[in-house]
Amino acid sequence: MDLSEIAKKLGLWETKHIIRKAAELRRLCDVQFDSSVIGVGEVCKAIICLEIAATSFQVIFDRQAAIRLSGMSEKAYNRSFNSLQNTLGVKTKLDIRELGIQFGCIRLIPFVKKGLSLYKDRFIASLPASRRANADFTRPVFTAVAFYLCAKKHKLKVDKLKLIEVSGTSESEFNSVFASMKDLCFDVFGISKEKKDPREVKGNRELLDVLPEKRKIEDGNFSSDDGTEVSSHKKHKRMGNSAYEQWKSSVVSSNKKNKAKGHCKQTVQTSLDFLKGAPEKTELEALS
């Protein structure tokens, strides 16, 4: 299918400069590599080249119409788009305002700009003087991560996978920048009460195994160290155990006393019966 026909179906028939740019990108693809190796057909390749060209000229591109025309699923199209874009070495400019509109979080825009600026300053300050000039923050992953952290800070739901696809990055790169940005700008992006990753808690368990006294405290056996603070729940548990032991000992001692009294009473009764029966027996023997 010709690029002009595809552009017409996507509403780009009047933008000849975009068609020329897309044709240039397609030729570059054909020269550098075989797109079929990464699962991108000729029609899909032409559509992706048109989208890259339209984005570079900041022209609105209907991605949903492009996905329908390509005959691929949205996930497959996004994956092919990212692969082709990375192979061509084309950098996507991710606008914070566009992200806010797309994800319905317009009020986050000033917070994202402030956090991103602060991260750049702190990151450059942490680098050696010889490397500061080479610091590059033009990649869209930085904007995407700052947007995601701000949404998380303000308790707004944002689809992480979709954000990764929009930014044209990989999940591993996203997570790496996420950890770096969160550590350097915890005062801006951090959340005071966050759920810990179970794998992280399990890893910390190994540290507790090194110190037996700390392990005892964690398992419910309380240490007598002055510096150790026992939680109120464990204090109540210990008091409850102590009260139970006192009650148990009192019940046992009471049972022992009752048994002793019962034994004495039985002995006395037996003696009385014997004394009563003894004269009668003697009298019968005398009569006989």
Short mmCIF file of C-alpha atoms in Angstrom, two decimals:
data_model
loop_
_atom_site.label_atom_id
_atom_site.label_comp_id
_atom_site.label_asym_id
_atom_site.label_seq_id
_atom_site.Cartn_x
_atom_site.Cartn_y
_atom_site.Cartn_z
CA MET A 1 0.00 0.00 0.00
CA ASP A 2 1.30 3.44 -0.95
CA LEU A 3 2.20 5.93 1.79
CA SER A 4 -0.10 8.56 0.30
CA GLU A 5 -3.09 6.19 0.49
CA ILE A 6 -2.31 5.27 4.10
CA ALA A 7 -1.86 8.95 5.02
CA LYS A 8 -5.22 9.72 3.40
CA LYS A 9 -6.95 7.06 5.50
CA LEU A 10 -5.36 8.51 8.62
CA GLY A 11 -6.39 12.08 7.78
CA LEU A 12 -2.92 13.27 6.74
CA TRP A 13 -3.49 13.76 3.01
CA GLU A 14 -2.72 17.50 3.11
CA THR A 15 0.61 17.13 4.94
CA LYS A 16 3.08 16.36 2.15
CA HIS A 17 6.09 17.16 4.33
CA ILE A 18 5.02 14.41 6.75
CA ILE A 19 4.65 11.92 3.87
CA ARG A 20 8.13 12.83 2.59
CA LYS A 21 9.59 12.38 6.09
CA ALA A 22 7.81 9.01 6.52
CA ALA A 23 9.13 7.85 3.12
CA GLU A 24 12.65 8.79 4.21
CA LEU A 25 12.26 6.82 7.44
CA ARG A 26 10.93 3.78 5.59
CA ARG A 27 13.91 3.81 3.20
CA LEU A 28 16.22 4.04 6.20
CA CYS A 29 14.50 1.00 7.71
CA ASP A 30 14.95 -0.98 4.51
CA VAL A 31 18.66 -0.12 4.34
CA GLN A 32 19.56 -0.74 7.99
CA PHE A 33 17.63 -3.93 8.85
CA ASP A 34 14.87 -6.33 7.92
CA SER A 35 11.77 -5.21 9.82
CA SER A 36 10.12 -8.62 9.40
CA VAL A 37 12.66 -10.02 11.87
CA ILE A 38 11.02 -8.01 14.67
CA GLY A 39 7.54 -8.90 13.46
CA VAL A 40 6.73 -5.66 11.62
CA GLY A 41 5.07 -6.02 8.20
CA GLU A 42 5.20 -3.53 5.34
CA VAL A 43 1.83 -1.90 6.10
CA CYS A 44 2.57 -1.61 9.79
CA LYS A 45 6.05 -0.22 9.03
CA ALA A 46 4.56 2.48 6.79
CA ILE A 47 2.01 3.44 9.48
CA ILE A 48 4.67 3.63 12.18
CA CYS A 49 6.91 5.76 9.95
CA LEU A 50 3.97 8.12 9.40
CA GLU A 51 3.39 8.37 13.15
CA ILE A 52 7.05 9.10 13.85
CA ALA A 53 7.08 11.74 11.13
CA ALA A 54 3.85 13.34 12.39
CA THR A 55 5.19 13.40 15.96
CA SER A 56 8.44 15.02 14.85
CA PHE A 57 6.44 17.85 13.22
CA GLN A 58 4.12 18.04 16.27
CA VAL A 59 1.05 17.13 14.20
CA ILE A 60 -1.83 15.34 15.94
CA PHE A 61 -1.84 11.65 15.01
CA ASP A 62 -4.79 9.30 15.60
CA ARG A 63 -3.08 6.23 17.03
CA GLN A 64 -6.31 4.25 17.50
CA ALA A 65 -7.14 4.64 13.81
CA ALA A 66 -3.57 3.60 12.98
CA ILE A 67 -3.90 0.45 15.14
CA ARG A 68 -7.15 -0.51 13.43
CA LEU A 69 -5.58 0.05 10.00
CA SER A 70 -2.51 -2.03 10.88
CA GLY A 71 -4.65 -5.02 11.83
CA MET A 72 -2.63 -5.54 15.04
CA SER A 73 -3.59 -5.43 18.68
CA GLU A 74 -2.77 -2.28 20.64
CA LYS A 75 -0.08 -4.07 22.65
CA ALA A 76 1.57 -5.52 19.55
CA TYR A 77 1.46 -2.16 17.75
CA ASN A 78 3.03 -0.33 20.70
CA ARG A 79 5.77 -2.95 20.96
CA SER A 80 6.50 -2.71 17.23
CA PHE A 81 6.49 1.09 17.40
CA ASN A 82 9.02 1.13 20.26
CA SER A 83 11.26 -1.41 18.53
CA LEU A 84 11.26 0.45 15.25
CA GLN A 85 11.79 3.82 16.90
CA ASN A 86 14.71 2.59 19.00
CA THR A 87 16.30 0.90 15.99
CA LEU A 88 16.09 4.11 13.97
CA GLY A 89 17.50 6.09 16.88
CA VAL A 90 14.58 8.53 16.88
CA LYS A 91 13.97 10.29 20.19
CA THR A 92 10.40 11.01 21.19
CA LYS A 93 9.64 14.26 22.96
CA LEU A 94 7.19 13.58 25.77
CA ASP A 95 5.24 16.66 26.81
CA ILE A 96 4.05 16.84 30.43
CA ARG A 97 0.85 18.63 29.42
CA GLU A 98 0.00 15.92 26.88
CA LEU A 99 0.51 13.27 29.55
CA GLY A 100 -1.77 15.15 31.94
CA ILE A 101 -4.52 15.36 29.33
CA GLN A 102 -4.12 11.75 28.21
CA PHE A 103 -4.27 10.30 31.74
CA GLY A 104 -6.75 12.84 33.13
CA CYS A 105 -4.31 14.32 35.68
CA ILE A 106 -3.91 17.94 34.57
CA ARG A 107 -3.41 19.19 38.12
CA LEU A 108 -0.18 17.21 38.35
CA ILE A 109 1.58 19.29 35.66
CA PRO A 110 3.20 21.90 38.00
CA PHE A 111 4.27 19.18 40.49
CA VAL A 112 5.88 17.11 37.72
CA LYS A 113 7.80 20.13 36.39
CA LYS A 114 9.05 21.05 39.86
CA GLY A 115 10.07 17.48 40.73
CA LEU A 116 11.79 16.91 37.40
CA SER A 117 13.77 20.14 37.70
CA LEU A 118 14.83 19.26 41.25
CA TYR A 119 15.90 15.77 40.18
CA LYS A 120 18.06 17.15 37.35
CA ASP A 121 19.83 19.56 39.73
CA ARG A 122 20.47 16.93 42.39
CA PHE A 123 21.54 14.27 39.90
CA ILE A 124 24.06 16.59 38.22
CA ALA A 125 25.36 17.69 41.64
CA SER A 126 25.99 14.05 42.57
CA LEU A 127 28.11 13.44 39.45
CA PRO A 128 31.87 14.11 39.19
CA ALA A 129 32.74 17.42 37.52
CA SER A 130 34.06 15.63 34.45
CA ARG A 131 30.72 13.90 33.75
CA ARG A 132 28.30 16.74 34.44
CA ALA A 133 28.48 18.15 30.92
CA ASN A 134 27.46 14.79 29.43
CA ALA A 135 24.30 14.36 31.54
CA ASP A 136 21.33 13.83 29.20
CA PHE A 137 17.75 14.23 30.45
CA THR A 138 16.10 14.49 27.03
CA ARG A 139 14.88 10.90 27.09
CA PRO A 140 11.12 10.66 27.71
CA VAL A 141 11.60 8.08 30.46
CA PHE A 142 12.50 10.85 32.95
CA THR A 143 9.27 12.73 32.26
CA ALA A 144 7.24 9.51 32.45
CA VAL A 145 8.75 8.47 35.80
CA ALA A 146 8.27 11.94 37.33
CA PHE A 147 4.64 11.90 36.18
CA TYR A 148 4.08 8.42 37.63
CA LEU A 149 5.68 9.32 41.00
CA CYS A 150 3.58 12.48 41.28
CA ALA A 151 0.42 10.51 40.52
CA LYS A 152 1.36 7.97 43.18
CA LYS A 153 2.12 10.75 45.67
CA HIS A 154 -1.30 12.34 45.11
CA LYS A 155 -3.07 8.94 45.14
CA LEU A 156 -4.14 9.08 41.50
CA LYS A 157 -4.37 5.88 39.49
CA VAL A 158 -2.14 5.79 36.39
CA ASP A 159 -1.57 2.73 34.21
CA LYS A 160 2.16 2.08 34.53
CA LEU A 161 2.38 -0.25 31.51
CA LYS A 162 0.56 2.23 29.29
CA LEU A 163 2.86 5.01 30.48
CA ILE A 164 5.89 2.88 29.59
CA GLU A 165 4.46 2.26 26.12
CA VAL A 166 3.72 5.95 25.57
CA SER A 167 7.23 6.96 26.60
CA GLY A 168 8.76 4.36 24.28
CA THR A 169 11.03 2.92 26.96
CA SER A 170 11.52 -0.51 28.51
CA GLU A 171 10.24 -1.64 31.89
CA SER A 172 13.77 -2.22 33.22
CA GLU A 173 14.87 1.31 32.27
CA PHE A 174 11.68 2.74 33.79
CA ASN A 175 12.27 0.90 37.09
CA SER A 176 15.91 2.00 37.19
CA VAL A 177 15.04 5.69 36.77
CA PHE A 178 12.12 5.22 39.20
CA ALA A 179 14.48 4.03 41.98
CA SER A 180 17.00 6.80 41.30
CA MET A 181 14.41 9.58 41.22
CA LYS A 182 12.66 8.34 44.34
CA ASP A 183 15.92 8.18 46.32
CA LEU A 184 17.20 11.61 45.27
CA CYS A 185 13.83 13.40 45.61
CA PHE A 186 12.06 11.52 48.40
CA ASP A 187 10.95 14.82 49.91
CA VAL A 188 9.00 15.55 46.71
CA PHE A 189 7.96 12.12 45.43
CA GLY A 190 8.19 9.88 48.51
CA ILE A 191 5.27 8.50 50.49
CA SER A 192 5.67 8.26 54.27
CA LYS A 193 3.72 5.01 54.67
CA GLU A 194 4.35 2.56 51.90
CA LYS A 195 3.84 -1.20 51.81
CA LYS A 196 7.12 -3.06 51.78
CA ASP A 197 7.87 -5.59 49.12
CA PRO A 198 7.62 -9.10 50.62
CA ARG A 199 10.88 -10.04 48.89
CA GLU A 200 12.57 -7.08 50.60
CA VAL A 201 11.25 -8.14 54.01
CA LYS A 202 12.46 -11.69 53.41
CA GLY A 203 15.90 -10.34 52.53
CA ASN A 204 16.03 -8.31 55.74
CA ARG A 205 15.32 -11.49 57.68
CA GLU A 206 18.88 -12.60 56.97
CA LEU A 207 20.17 -9.59 58.89
CA LEU A 208 18.05 -10.57 61.89
CA ASP A 209 19.49 -14.07 61.81
CA VAL A 210 22.94 -12.58 62.49
CA LEU A 211 21.78 -11.08 65.79
CA PRO A 212 20.10 -13.73 67.99
CA GLU A 213 18.73 -11.22 70.50
CA LYS A 214 16.89 -9.33 67.74
CA ARG A 215 15.60 -12.56 66.28
CA LYS A 216 14.21 -13.52 69.71
CA ILE A 217 12.35 -10.23 69.94
CA GLU A 218 10.85 -10.71 66.49
CA ASP A 219 9.75 -14.31 67.29
CA GLY A 220 7.99 -13.26 70.49
CA ASN A 221 10.75 -14.01 73.05
CA PHE A 222 11.55 -10.74 74.74
CA SER A 223 15.10 -9.60 75.36
CA SER A 224 16.15 -7.73 78.49
CA ASP A 225 18.25 -5.17 76.58
CA ASP A 226 17.68 -1.59 77.72
CA GLY A 227 17.69 -0.26 74.20
CA THR A 228 14.92 -2.59 73.01
CA GLU A 229 11.40 -1.29 73.03
CA VAL A 230 8.70 -3.96 73.18
CA SER A 231 5.47 -3.23 71.39
CA SER A 232 2.24 -2.78 73.38
CA HIS A 233 0.73 -5.84 71.69
CA LYS A 234 3.59 -8.05 72.91
CA LYS A 235 3.37 -6.50 76.40
CA HIS A 236 -0.33 -7.40 76.61
CA LYS A 237 0.48 -10.88 75.34
CA ARG A 238 3.12 -11.34 78.04
CA MET A 239 0.76 -10.05 80.75
CA GLY A 240 -1.95 -12.39 79.49
CA ASN A 241 0.43 -15.36 79.66
CA SER A 242 1.47 -14.40 83.19
CA ALA A 243 -2.16 -14.13 84.34
CA TYR A 244 -2.94 -17.47 82.78
CA GLU A 245 -0.02 -19.16 84.58
CA GLN A 246 -1.17 -17.69 87.94
CA TRP A 247 -4.71 -18.91 87.36
CA LYS A 248 -3.45 -22.35 86.34
CA SER A 249 -1.29 -22.71 89.45
CA SER A 250 -4.15 -21.61 91.73
CA VAL A 251 -6.50 -24.16 90.15
CA VAL A 252 -3.94 -26.96 90.53
CA SER A 253 -3.23 -26.11 94.19
CA SER A 254 -6.97 -25.91 94.91
CA ASN A 255 -7.50 -29.33 93.37
CA LYS A 256 -4.68 -30.76 95.48
CA LYS A 257 -6.23 -29.32 98.65
CA ASN A 258 -9.65 -30.72 97.81
CA LYS A 259 -8.17 -34.14 97.13
CA ALA A 260 -6.31 -34.03 100.47
CA LYS A 261 -9.49 -33.05 102.35
CA GLY A 262 -11.45 -35.80 100.61
CA HIS A 263 -8.83 -38.39 101.55
CA CYS A 264 -8.85 -37.32 105.24
CA LYS A 265 -12.66 -37.43 105.40
CA GLN A 266 -12.69 -40.93 103.92
CA THR A 267 -10.08 -42.13 106.45
CA VAL A 268 -12.08 -40.77 109.40
CA GLN A 269 -15.28 -42.38 108.11
CA THR A 270 -13.53 -45.74 107.72
CA SER A 271 -12.22 -45.52 111.29
CA LEU A 272 -15.71 -44.75 112.66
CA ASP A 273 -17.22 -47.66 110.78
CA PHE A 274 -14.53 -49.94 112.17
CA LEU A 275 -15.12 -48.78 115.77
CA LYS A 276 -18.86 -49.24 115.40
CA GLY A 277 -18.48 -52.73 114.01
CA ALA A 278 -15.84 -53.93 116.52
CA PRO A 279 -18.06 -54.26 119.68
CA GLU A 280 -20.82 -55.99 117.80
CA LYS A 281 -18.36 -58.53 116.51
CA THR A 282 -16.99 -59.10 120.04
CA GLU A 283 -20.50 -59.57 121.44
CA LEU A 284 -21.41 -62.10 118.80
CA GLU A 285 -18.24 -64.03 119.51
CA ALA A 286 -19.08 -64.02 123.25
CA LEU A 287 -22.59 -65.38 122.62
CA SER A 288 -21.25 -68.07 120.46
#
